[in-house]
Structures are given as structure tokens and as C-alpha cells.
Coordinates of C-alpha atoms and ligand atoms in Angstrom, one line a residue:
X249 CA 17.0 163.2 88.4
X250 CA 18.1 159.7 89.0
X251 CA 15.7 156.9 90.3
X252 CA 17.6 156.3 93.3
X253 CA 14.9 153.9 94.6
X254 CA 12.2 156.6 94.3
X255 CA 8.5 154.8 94.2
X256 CA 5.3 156.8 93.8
X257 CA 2.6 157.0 96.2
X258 CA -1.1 157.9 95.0
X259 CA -2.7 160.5 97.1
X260 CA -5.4 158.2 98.0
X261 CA -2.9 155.6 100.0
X262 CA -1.7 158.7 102.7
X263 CA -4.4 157.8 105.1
X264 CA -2.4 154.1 105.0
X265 CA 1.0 156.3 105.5
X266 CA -0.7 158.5 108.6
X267 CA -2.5 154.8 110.2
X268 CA 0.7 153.1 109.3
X269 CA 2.2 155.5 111.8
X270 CA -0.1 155.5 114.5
X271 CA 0.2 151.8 114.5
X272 CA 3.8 152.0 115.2
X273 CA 3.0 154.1 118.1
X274 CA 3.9 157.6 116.3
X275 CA 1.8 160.8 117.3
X276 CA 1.6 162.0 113.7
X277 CA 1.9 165.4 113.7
X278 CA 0.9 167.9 110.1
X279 CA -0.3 171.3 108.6
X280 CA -3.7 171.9 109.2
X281 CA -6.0 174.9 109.0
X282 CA -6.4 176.9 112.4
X283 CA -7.6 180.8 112.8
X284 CA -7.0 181.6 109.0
X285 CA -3.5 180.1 108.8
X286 CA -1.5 176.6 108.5
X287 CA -0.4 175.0 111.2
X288 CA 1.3 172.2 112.4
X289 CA -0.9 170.0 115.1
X290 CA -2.2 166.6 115.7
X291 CA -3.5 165.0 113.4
X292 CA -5.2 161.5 112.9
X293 CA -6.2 161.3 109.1
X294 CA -5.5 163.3 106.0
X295 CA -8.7 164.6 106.1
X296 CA -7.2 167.5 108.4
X297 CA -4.3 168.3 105.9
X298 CA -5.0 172.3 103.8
X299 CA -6.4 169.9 101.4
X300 CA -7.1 172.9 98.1
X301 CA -5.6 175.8 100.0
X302 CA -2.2 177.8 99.6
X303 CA -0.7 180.7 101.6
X304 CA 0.0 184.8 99.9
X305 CA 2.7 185.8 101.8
X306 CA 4.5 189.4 101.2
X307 CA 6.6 191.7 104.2
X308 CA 4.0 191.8 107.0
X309 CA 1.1 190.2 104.7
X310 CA 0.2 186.3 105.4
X311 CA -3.6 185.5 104.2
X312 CA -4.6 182.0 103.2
X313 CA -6.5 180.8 99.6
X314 CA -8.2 178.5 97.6
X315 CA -6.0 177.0 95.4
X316 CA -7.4 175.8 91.7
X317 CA -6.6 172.3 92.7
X318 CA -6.6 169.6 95.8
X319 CA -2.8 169.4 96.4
X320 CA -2.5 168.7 100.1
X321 CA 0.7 170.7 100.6
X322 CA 0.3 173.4 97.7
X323 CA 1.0 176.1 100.5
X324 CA 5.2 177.3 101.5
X325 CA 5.4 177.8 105.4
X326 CA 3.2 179.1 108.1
X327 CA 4.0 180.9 111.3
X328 CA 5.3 178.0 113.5
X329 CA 8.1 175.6 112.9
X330 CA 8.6 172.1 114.2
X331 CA 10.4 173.7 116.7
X332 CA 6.8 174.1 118.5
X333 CA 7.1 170.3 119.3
X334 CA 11.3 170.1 119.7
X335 CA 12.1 173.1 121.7
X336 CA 8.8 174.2 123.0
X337 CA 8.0 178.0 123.9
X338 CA 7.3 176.8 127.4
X339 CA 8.5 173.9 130.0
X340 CA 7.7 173.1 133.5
X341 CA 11.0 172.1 134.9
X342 CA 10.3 171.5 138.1
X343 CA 7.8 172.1 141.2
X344 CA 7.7 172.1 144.7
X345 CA 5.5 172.4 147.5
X346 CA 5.7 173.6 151.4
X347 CA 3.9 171.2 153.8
X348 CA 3.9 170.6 157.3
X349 CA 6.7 173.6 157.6
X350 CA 9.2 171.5 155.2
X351 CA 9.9 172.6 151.4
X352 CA 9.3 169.9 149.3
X353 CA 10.4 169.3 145.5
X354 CA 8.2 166.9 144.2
X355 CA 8.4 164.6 141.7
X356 CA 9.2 166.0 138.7
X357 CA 10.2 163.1 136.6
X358 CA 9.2 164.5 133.0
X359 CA 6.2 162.7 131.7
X360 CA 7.8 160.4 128.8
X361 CA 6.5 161.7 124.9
X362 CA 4.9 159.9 122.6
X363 CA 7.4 159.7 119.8
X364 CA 6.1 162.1 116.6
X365 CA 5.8 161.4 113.3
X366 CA 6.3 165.1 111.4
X367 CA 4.7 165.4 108.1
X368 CA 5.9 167.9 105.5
X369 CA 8.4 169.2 107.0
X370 CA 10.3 171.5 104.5
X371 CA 14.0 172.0 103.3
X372 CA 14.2 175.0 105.2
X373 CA 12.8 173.5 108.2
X374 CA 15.3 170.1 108.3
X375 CA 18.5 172.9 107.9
X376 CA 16.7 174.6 110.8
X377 CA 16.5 171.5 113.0
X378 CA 20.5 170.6 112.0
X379 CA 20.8 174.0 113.7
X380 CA 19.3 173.7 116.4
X381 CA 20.7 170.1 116.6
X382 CA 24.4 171.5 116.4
X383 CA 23.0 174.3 119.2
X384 CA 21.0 172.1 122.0
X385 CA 22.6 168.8 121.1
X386 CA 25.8 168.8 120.0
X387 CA 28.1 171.9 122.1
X388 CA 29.1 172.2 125.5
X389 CA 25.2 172.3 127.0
X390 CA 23.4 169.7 125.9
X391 CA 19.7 170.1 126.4
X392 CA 17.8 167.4 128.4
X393 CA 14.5 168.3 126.8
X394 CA 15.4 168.8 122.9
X395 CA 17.1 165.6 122.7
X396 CA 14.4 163.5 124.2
X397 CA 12.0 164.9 121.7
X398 CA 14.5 165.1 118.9
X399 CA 15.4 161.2 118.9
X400 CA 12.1 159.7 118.6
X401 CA 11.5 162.3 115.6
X402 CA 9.8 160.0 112.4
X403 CA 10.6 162.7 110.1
X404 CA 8.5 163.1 106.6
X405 CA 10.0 165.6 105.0
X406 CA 7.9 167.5 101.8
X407 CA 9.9 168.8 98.6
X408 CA 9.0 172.8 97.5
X409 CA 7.5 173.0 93.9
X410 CA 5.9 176.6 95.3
X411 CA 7.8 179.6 96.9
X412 CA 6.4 182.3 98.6
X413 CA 7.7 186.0 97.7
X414 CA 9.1 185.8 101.4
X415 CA 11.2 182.9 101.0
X416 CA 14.9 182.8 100.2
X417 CA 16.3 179.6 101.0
X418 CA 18.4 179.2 97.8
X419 CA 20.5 181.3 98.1
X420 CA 21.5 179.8 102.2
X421 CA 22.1 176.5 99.8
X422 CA 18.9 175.2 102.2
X423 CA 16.3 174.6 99.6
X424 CA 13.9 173.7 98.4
X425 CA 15.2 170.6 97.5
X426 CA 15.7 167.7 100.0
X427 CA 18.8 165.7 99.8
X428 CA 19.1 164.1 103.1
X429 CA 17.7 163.8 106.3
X430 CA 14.7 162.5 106.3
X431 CA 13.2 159.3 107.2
X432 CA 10.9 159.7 104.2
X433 CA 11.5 162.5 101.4
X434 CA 8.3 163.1 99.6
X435 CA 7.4 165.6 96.6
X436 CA 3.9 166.8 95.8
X437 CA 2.7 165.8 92.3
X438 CA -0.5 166.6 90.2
X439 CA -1.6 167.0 86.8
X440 CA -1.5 164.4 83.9
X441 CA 0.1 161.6 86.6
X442 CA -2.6 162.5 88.9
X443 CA -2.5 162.9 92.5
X444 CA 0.2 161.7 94.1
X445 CA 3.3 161.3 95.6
X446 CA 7.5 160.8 94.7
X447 CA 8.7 159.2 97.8
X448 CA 12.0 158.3 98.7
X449 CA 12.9 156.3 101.6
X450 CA 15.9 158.5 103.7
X451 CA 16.5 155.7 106.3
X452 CA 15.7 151.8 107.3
X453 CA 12.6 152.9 109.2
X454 CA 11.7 155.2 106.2
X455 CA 12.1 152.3 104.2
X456 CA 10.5 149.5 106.6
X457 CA 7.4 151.9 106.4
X458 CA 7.2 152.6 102.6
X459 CA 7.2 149.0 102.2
X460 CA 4.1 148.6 103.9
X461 CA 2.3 150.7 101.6
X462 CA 1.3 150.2 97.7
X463 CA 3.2 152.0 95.9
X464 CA 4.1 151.8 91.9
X465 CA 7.6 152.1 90.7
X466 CA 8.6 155.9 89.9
X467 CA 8.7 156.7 85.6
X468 CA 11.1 158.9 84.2
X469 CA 8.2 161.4 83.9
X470 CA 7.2 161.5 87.8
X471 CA 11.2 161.6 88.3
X472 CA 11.2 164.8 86.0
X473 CA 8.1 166.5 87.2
X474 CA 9.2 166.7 90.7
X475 CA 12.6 167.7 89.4
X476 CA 11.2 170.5 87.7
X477 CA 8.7 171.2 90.3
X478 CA 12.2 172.6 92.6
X479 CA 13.7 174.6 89.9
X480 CA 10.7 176.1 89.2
X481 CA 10.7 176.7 93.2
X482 CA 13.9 177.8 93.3
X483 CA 14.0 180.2 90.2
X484 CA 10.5 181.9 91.5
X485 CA 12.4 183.2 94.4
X486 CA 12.6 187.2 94.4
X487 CA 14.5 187.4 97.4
X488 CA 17.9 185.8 98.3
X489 CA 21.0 187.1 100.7
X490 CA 24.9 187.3 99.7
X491 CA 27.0 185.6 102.0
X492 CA 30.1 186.2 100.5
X493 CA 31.9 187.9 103.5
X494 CA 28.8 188.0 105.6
X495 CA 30.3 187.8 108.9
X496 CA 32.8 190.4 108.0
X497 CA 30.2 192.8 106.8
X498 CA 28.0 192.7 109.5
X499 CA 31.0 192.9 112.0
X500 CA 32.7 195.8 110.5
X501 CA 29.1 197.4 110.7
X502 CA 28.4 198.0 113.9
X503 CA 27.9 202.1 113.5
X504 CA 26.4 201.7 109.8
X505 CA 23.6 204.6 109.7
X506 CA 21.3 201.9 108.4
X507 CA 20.4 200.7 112.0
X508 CA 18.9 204.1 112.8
X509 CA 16.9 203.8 109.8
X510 CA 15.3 200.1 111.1
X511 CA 15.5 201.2 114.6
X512 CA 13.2 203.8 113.5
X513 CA 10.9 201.0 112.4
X514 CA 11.3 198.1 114.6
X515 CA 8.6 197.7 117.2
X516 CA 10.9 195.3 119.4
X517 CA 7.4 192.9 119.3
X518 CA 9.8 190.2 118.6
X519 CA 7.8 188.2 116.3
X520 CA 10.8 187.3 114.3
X521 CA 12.3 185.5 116.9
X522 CA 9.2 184.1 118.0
X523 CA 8.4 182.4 114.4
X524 CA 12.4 181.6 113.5
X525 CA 12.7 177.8 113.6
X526 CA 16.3 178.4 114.6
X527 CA 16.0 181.1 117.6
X528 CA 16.2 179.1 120.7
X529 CA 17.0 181.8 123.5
X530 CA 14.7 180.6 126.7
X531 CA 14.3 182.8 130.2
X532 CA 13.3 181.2 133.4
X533 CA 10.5 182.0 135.5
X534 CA 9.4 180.9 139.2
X535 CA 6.0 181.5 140.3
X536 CA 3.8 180.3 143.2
X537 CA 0.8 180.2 144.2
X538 CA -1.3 183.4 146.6
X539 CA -0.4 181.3 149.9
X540 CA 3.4 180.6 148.6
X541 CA 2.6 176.9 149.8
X542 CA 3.1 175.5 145.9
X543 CA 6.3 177.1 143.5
X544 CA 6.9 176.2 140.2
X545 CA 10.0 176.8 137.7
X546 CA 9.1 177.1 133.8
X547 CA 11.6 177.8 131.1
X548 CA 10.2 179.9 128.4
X549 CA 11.2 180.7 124.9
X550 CA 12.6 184.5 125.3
X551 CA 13.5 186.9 122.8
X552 CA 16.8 189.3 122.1
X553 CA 14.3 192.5 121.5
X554 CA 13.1 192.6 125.0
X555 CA 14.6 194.9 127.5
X556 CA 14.8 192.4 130.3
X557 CA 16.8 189.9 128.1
X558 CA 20.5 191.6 128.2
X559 CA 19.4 193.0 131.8
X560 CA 22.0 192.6 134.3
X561 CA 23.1 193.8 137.6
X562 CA 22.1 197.7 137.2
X563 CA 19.7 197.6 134.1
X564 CA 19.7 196.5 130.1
X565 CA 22.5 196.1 128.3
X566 CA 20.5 196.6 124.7
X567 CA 18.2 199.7 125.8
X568 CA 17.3 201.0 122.3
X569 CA 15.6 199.1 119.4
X570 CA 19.0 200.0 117.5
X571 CA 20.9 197.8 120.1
X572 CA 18.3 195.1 119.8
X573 CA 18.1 194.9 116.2
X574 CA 22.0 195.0 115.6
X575 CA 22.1 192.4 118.0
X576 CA 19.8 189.7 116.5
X577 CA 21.2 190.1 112.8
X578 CA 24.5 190.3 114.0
X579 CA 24.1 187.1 116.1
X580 CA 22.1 185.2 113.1
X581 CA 24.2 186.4 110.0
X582 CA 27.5 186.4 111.8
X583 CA 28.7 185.2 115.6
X584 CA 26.5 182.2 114.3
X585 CA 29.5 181.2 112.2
X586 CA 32.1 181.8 115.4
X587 CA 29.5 180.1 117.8
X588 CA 28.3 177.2 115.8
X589 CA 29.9 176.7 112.4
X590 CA 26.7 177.7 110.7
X591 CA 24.7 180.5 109.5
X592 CA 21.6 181.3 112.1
X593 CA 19.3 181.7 109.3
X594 CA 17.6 179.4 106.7
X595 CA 16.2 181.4 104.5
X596 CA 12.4 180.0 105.7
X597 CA 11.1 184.2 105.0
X598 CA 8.8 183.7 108.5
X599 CA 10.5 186.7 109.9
X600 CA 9.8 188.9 106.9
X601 CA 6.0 187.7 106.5
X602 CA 5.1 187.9 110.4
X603 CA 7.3 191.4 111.0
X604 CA 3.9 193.5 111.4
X605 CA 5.6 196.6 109.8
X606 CA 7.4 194.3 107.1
X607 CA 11.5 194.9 108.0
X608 CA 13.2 193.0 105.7
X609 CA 16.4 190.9 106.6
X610 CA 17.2 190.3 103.2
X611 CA 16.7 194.4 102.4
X612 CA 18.9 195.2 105.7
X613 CA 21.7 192.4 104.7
X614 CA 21.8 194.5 101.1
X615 CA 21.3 198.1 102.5
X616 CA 24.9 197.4 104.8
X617 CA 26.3 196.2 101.6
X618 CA 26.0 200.0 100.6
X619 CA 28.7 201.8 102.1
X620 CA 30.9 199.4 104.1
X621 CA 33.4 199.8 107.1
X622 CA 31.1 201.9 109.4
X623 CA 32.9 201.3 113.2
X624 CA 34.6 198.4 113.7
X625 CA 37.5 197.8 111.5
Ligands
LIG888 S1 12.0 193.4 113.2 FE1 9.7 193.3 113.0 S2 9.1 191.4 114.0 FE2 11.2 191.8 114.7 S3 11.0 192.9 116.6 FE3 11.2 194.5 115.0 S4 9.0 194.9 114.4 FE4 9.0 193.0 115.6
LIG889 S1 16.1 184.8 110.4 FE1 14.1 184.9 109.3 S2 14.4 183.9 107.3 FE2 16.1 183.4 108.6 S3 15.5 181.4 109.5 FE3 14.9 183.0 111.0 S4 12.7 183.5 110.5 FE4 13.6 182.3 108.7

């Protein structure tokens, strides 16, 4: 790897990178330990990082443990994405009250955000934000709410030098190395070095920041650990989907017997759309109060496996989990591409871990593969 600008950080000085932030006015948001899993909150020091613990993840199996060491971000990816904070799974967007026999919408000026410093945000989880950045941001409807909290994004993005059995990012070309993207682009190292960290400044306010801090200039060794650290990353990954022809396959699939067989397991809970970082379908709901003298409209994330999602005038559209499966692969693994350029998926394996009977979208992609050219031609 080359040393383009790389410094090292020791563990020690990331307090001075978390107060560095908060000086600047950032909420720092980072993985922390909540209910027996890792995830991403507020937090003020690095006290409140998985400091020693790392994630087993397997279809429908997620259980944390103690690691052998103190590495700070020695686990892959928990349940929620950053999407919690950029596209959050609910919004008040406006409310209204009736007074003195007149309907009144009040003042619904959203409250401004604190801008948010992200720390450790994965490969996986930067491709998933380009996504939803080329989604909310960048087509026809561009979304009020994502893009204030998308600009004032810090972004501190974490290298992989771990993969869960879930995860298949390298073969989407999304991981688990970070190119780009970042303000800061960090990589994990221990052993013989010590603690500490391979930073690379990814913009002039990643740079402006890191010069703030002590840092030591990076050795060929440090250079070559972390290298090493994502091909060992990348080569421990089990899993992986072939996109050769993708959209094709999954278009000229539409009757393949295979979506009888996952109907037959799909719940419709929709968990994986719940925990995909690119997903971004919302509903909207108005409610009021018992008197009907105060009304409020939220938007809420919804889901494609819910009967009420394709309902319209005279009943559902997608009626049986066959319908409602077809429809979400379909949409991520190929009208993605005619929609927005891009695949819908990033390989981040939270859909596989959190799917409580285990379905597989890597084992369905391959199981279409088998026998091709069932409907559609
Ligand atoms: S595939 Fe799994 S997670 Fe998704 S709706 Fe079906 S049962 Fe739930
Ligand atoms: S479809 Fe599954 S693996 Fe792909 S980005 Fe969404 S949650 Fe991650």
C-alpha cells in the first residue's frame, strides 16, 4: 500500500479525536454496546466504544463476545445502519390543531440538527449511503429531511480486517476496503505496533482535524498490516453473489419454482428491510388525539413484505409471501439498475443475520441460477 499521507494514531489519543469533535460542534455518534448487541448511538468518550468485544454472526444467529484483545472495533456490523440517523424510521412532518372552531397548522419549522460526527462507519455502509444518496438526493424527489442530515455528515469511516460468515461485500466491489469517501479513513491495528490507528485524511476538514491530533508518521509496516488486515477480510468471506447478468436473471425469473420454496419460509416480518442500510420505502400516517382537537402527520419507514404496502383501490397488490419476496429481490438485485444505476444491495449480510428463519439472499441469487428462463422471456 502506498503512504499516500497515511499517519498513525495511537489508541490512546481517540478521546482527543471524539473531544476534537465535540468542540467543533459535532454530535459524535459510534458503536456501543446496548441489549446484547452493537449499536450505533451517542456517544461522548471512547470509553462507550465495544472496547474487547466482537460479534458471531451466521443466518438468523447474531450473539456478541469477548474478544482475546481490546480492539475497539474488532466486531463487523450490527443490526442498524447509519441510516437510523440519515433517513430515520420515523418523522413528524407536520401538526395541526383545531381552536376556537378554526383548523390550525402550526408551526412546524423542523427543529435544526446538530451536525454528527459518524464513527466507524464501514465500506459496506459508505456504498450504502452513495445509494441512498443517488435515491433521496440526487433523482427527481429530492428529500428535504435526508439531505439536511446528510450535509453536515463528519464521516469517520473504519477499514474491515474481520468478516462475519454473513457478509459478502466483495464480491458487490463494496469492501472491505475504503478508497474514498470519507472525511477520515481509519484502519484498526494491534499486535507488535501496539494499539492504534492508520488514518488517512479523505477531505480538508478530515485533514484540518487530523492535524490537531499527535500523530507519528505511518512505517512501511503499519502500511502493510492494515493492507493485509483487508485481504485477510476479504479472502475470509464464505459468501459472495454473481452479478454477471443479474438483472437479466432475476427478470427472466419471475415463475422460477424457487419462490414457492422461500415463500414457504418467509414470515413477511420484514426484518430485512428494516436492518438494510439501503431500503428506504416510508408510509404516512395521520393520527389525532381522542377529542380530534390536535392531528399530526408522521412519515415512517415501511416495508415491501406488508400487505398494506402495494394496497390500492380494492385491496393488495402483493397478497402472498411469494409476491412479497419476488418483489424485494427483484427490486434490490435488478429494477435497482433500471431505477438508479446501482445495485440495491451492498453486500453488508444484515438481512441474512437478522432473517429469524435464516433465508439467504446470496443462497436464493444461486438457487435461480439453477435452471434459468422460468416466465418471462
Ligand atoms: S426474508 Fe426473513 S427477514 Fe425478510 S420478511 Fe422473510 S422471514 Fe422476515
Ligand atoms: S439486501 Fe441484505 S446484504 Fe444487501 S444491503 Fe440489504 S441488508 Fe445488506
Amino acid at each position: 500500500m502506498p503512504n499516500e499521507g497515511h499517519v498513525v494514531l495511537a489508541a490512546s489519543e481517540l478521546g482527543k479525536l471524539i473531544a476534537a469533535l465535540v468542540q467543533k460542534g459535532y454530535a459524535v455518534v459510534g458503536p456501543t454496546v446496548r441489549d446484547g448487541a452493537i449499536v450505533y448511538d451517542a456517544i461522548e468518550s471512547e470509553k462507550e466504544l465495544p472496547r474487547g468485544w466482537t460479534d458471531e454472526q451466521a443466518p438468523g444467529h447474531y450473539r456478541l463476545k469477548r474478544r482475546d484483545d481490546d480492539a475497539l472495533f474488532g466486531y463487523v456490523v450490527g443490526p442498524q445502519s447509519w441510516k437510523k440517523y440519515l433517513h430515520p424510521a420515523e418523522v413528524r412532518l407536520w401538526s395541526a390543531e383545531r381552536r376556537d372552531g378554526t383548523f390550525r397548522i402550526l408551526n412546524n419549522e423542523a427543529k435544526p440538527q446538530p451536525p454528527r460526527a459518524f464513527l466507524g462507519v464501514r465500506a459496506c455502509e459508505l456504498k450504502a449511503m452513495a445509494v441512498q444518496d443517488r435515491v433521496l438526493l440526487e433523482d427527481k424527489y429530492r428529500d428535504a429531511i435526508y439531505a439536511a442530515r446528510r450535509a453536515g455528515a463528519f464521516l469517520i469511516a473504519m477499514q474491515c480486517t474481520q468478516s462475519a460468515p454473513t457478509c459478502f461485500c466483495a464480491s458487490m466491489g463494496t469492501g472491505p476496503g475504503i478508497a474514498e469517501g470519507a472525511d477520515l479513513i481509519l484502519t484498526e491495528l494491534m499486535g507488535s505496533g501496539g494499539h492504534r490507528f492508520l488514518v488517512k485524511a479523505g477531505s480538508e476538514r478530515g485533514a484540518e482535524l487530523l492535524r490537531e491530533l499527535a500523530t507519528t508518521a505511518a512505517s512501511a509496516a503499519d502500511l502493510s498490516q492494515a493492507e493485509q488486515g483487508v485481504k485477510t477480510a476479504a479472502a475470509a468471506q464464505t459468501r459472495s453473489i454473481d452479478n454477471q447478468g443479474i438483472k437479466e436473471l432475476l427478470y427472466k425469473n419471475f415463475e422460477h419454482p424457487r419462490w414457492d420454496n422461500v415463500a414457504a419460509r418467509c414470515m413477511t416480518c420484514a426484518n430485512c428491510t428494516m436492518v438494510c442500510p439501503t431500503c428506504f420505502c416510508t408510509t404516512v400516517e395521520d393520527v389525532s388525539d381522542v377529542a380530534g382537537d390536535h392531528a399530526e402527520r408522521w412519515r415512517r419507514w415501511d416495508s415491501c413484505f406488508t400487505e398494506s404496502f402495494s394496497y390500492i383501490h380494492g385491496g393488495s397488490v402483493r397478497t402472498s409471501a411469494k409476491a412479497r419476496y419476488r418483489q424485494w429481490m427483484t427490486h434490490k438485485l435488478a429494477a435497482w439498475f433500471d431505477q438508479f444505476d446501482s445495485s440495491g444491495c451492498v453486500g453488508c449480510g444484515r438481512c441474512i443475520t437478522w432473517c429469524p428463519v435464516g433465508i439467504d439472499i446470496t443462497e436464493e441469487v444461486r438457487a435461480l441460477r439453477e435452471g434459468t428462463n422460468h416466465g418471462n422471456a
